[in-house]
Amino acid sequence: MKILGIETSCDETSCAVVENGRRILSNVISSQIALHRKTGGVVPEVAAREHVVKIIPVLEMALKKAKIALPQKVAPSGRINRLAELPLGLIDAIAVTAGPGLLSSLLIGVNAAMTLALIYKKPLIPVNHIEGHIYGNWLKDETPKFPAAVLTVSGGHNELLIWKGHGEYKFLGATLDDAAGEAFDKVARLLGLPYPGGPEIQKAAKAGDPTKYPLPRAWLPKNPFDFSFSGIKTAVLYLTKKMSPRALRQAKSDIAASFQEAVCEVLATKLANAAKKYKVREVQLAGGVSANTRLRELARELLPSKIPLRFCANLTLCTDNAAMIAAAGYFRYKKNPARYKKWRPIIADPNLELRAF
Ligand SMILES: Nc1ncnc2c1ncn2[C@@H]1O[C@H](COP(=O)(O)OP(=O)(O)OP(=O)(O)O)[C@@H](O)[C@H]1O
Ligand SMILES: [Mg+2]
């Protein structure tokens, strides 16, 4: 079964074709990073306008790369007509991110998917973006095992859960304020590093001493599986405020390393504790921050050696992409195909919660 996935929840326009939820036939991502660097972060209106420009070229490229032949003639008449000329005959269903994310960005992908599903009479599957990140770990040869302890750690989300089976989650905790990715981005800004901050902090941290600044770790005894990163962000703010521009430039690597160490230590410790408490068969990292090499290293160190640690080695599968949405859509569809047969409008929801399916 070939599923066309569409993802536009934030600042990546992405379309992919995935076979049977596991095999990527194409995964085209048009990133807006260069655009948002100018403002140091995503401006929703700017992101949405860029999705409008990119969605059809990205769709066409994803279909072409998946060898779902392009139409012979593309009408020069305009975008809407071109949607009706895409060769979707070989596609079995369309999966799209319905939320969470920026509403104005979500709407572009959701409307493209609804239009295509209506024209071509294909099942239409709304997917939760975070569920997409989790299913990114199925886009590999080895089959994941249930139950798994999963840490979703991205720009806007930070959750710890036990994944019991397809669409079955037990929630252990989430962030009470900022997600780890958001903290990476904000601290990078304080250090004068460009957007997105995560990879930049990782790079700067290589030359730094992680023990130089003892930054706070929020262990949160009330629910030790919850997270909080606003305290460490404020600690870095006060630390950098006291420094002259020259001193800050000199301390940049040490601050980056100390910050990265503190955040990763908290994330990896809580994940390892959850894995031990719930006796899982494997542990998974999902979302943009799972690209962080120190987080992967620490998680491996803290986990009992017999528990496998899974993450996407391919960095493009850690951050936003449509292949993960197609994968999640496949497993949703397989569980209840009848639910998706009849065309129904999708309501894009910026705060969509992860629920059982
Ligand atoms: N190597 C890295 N180390 C730490 N953080 C990283 C790294 N690479 C990417 N990130 C962070 O990952 C985040 C982007 O991930 P992702 O694309 O999954 O988030 P998002 O889609 O913006 O948010 P969400 O998935 O919660 O809606 C950014 O905050 C970025 O700084
Ligand atoms: Mg994301």
XYZ file of C-alpha atoms and ligand atoms in Angstrom, residues 9 129 133 154 319-320 324, ligand 2:
8
model
C 2.895 22.009 10.483
C 2.434 15.456 14.117
C 7.739 11.766 14.932
C 11.255 18.546 19.565
C 13.161 16.756 12.191
C 9.932 17.481 10.295
C 6.970 9.922 9.120
Mg 8.264 18.444 14.503
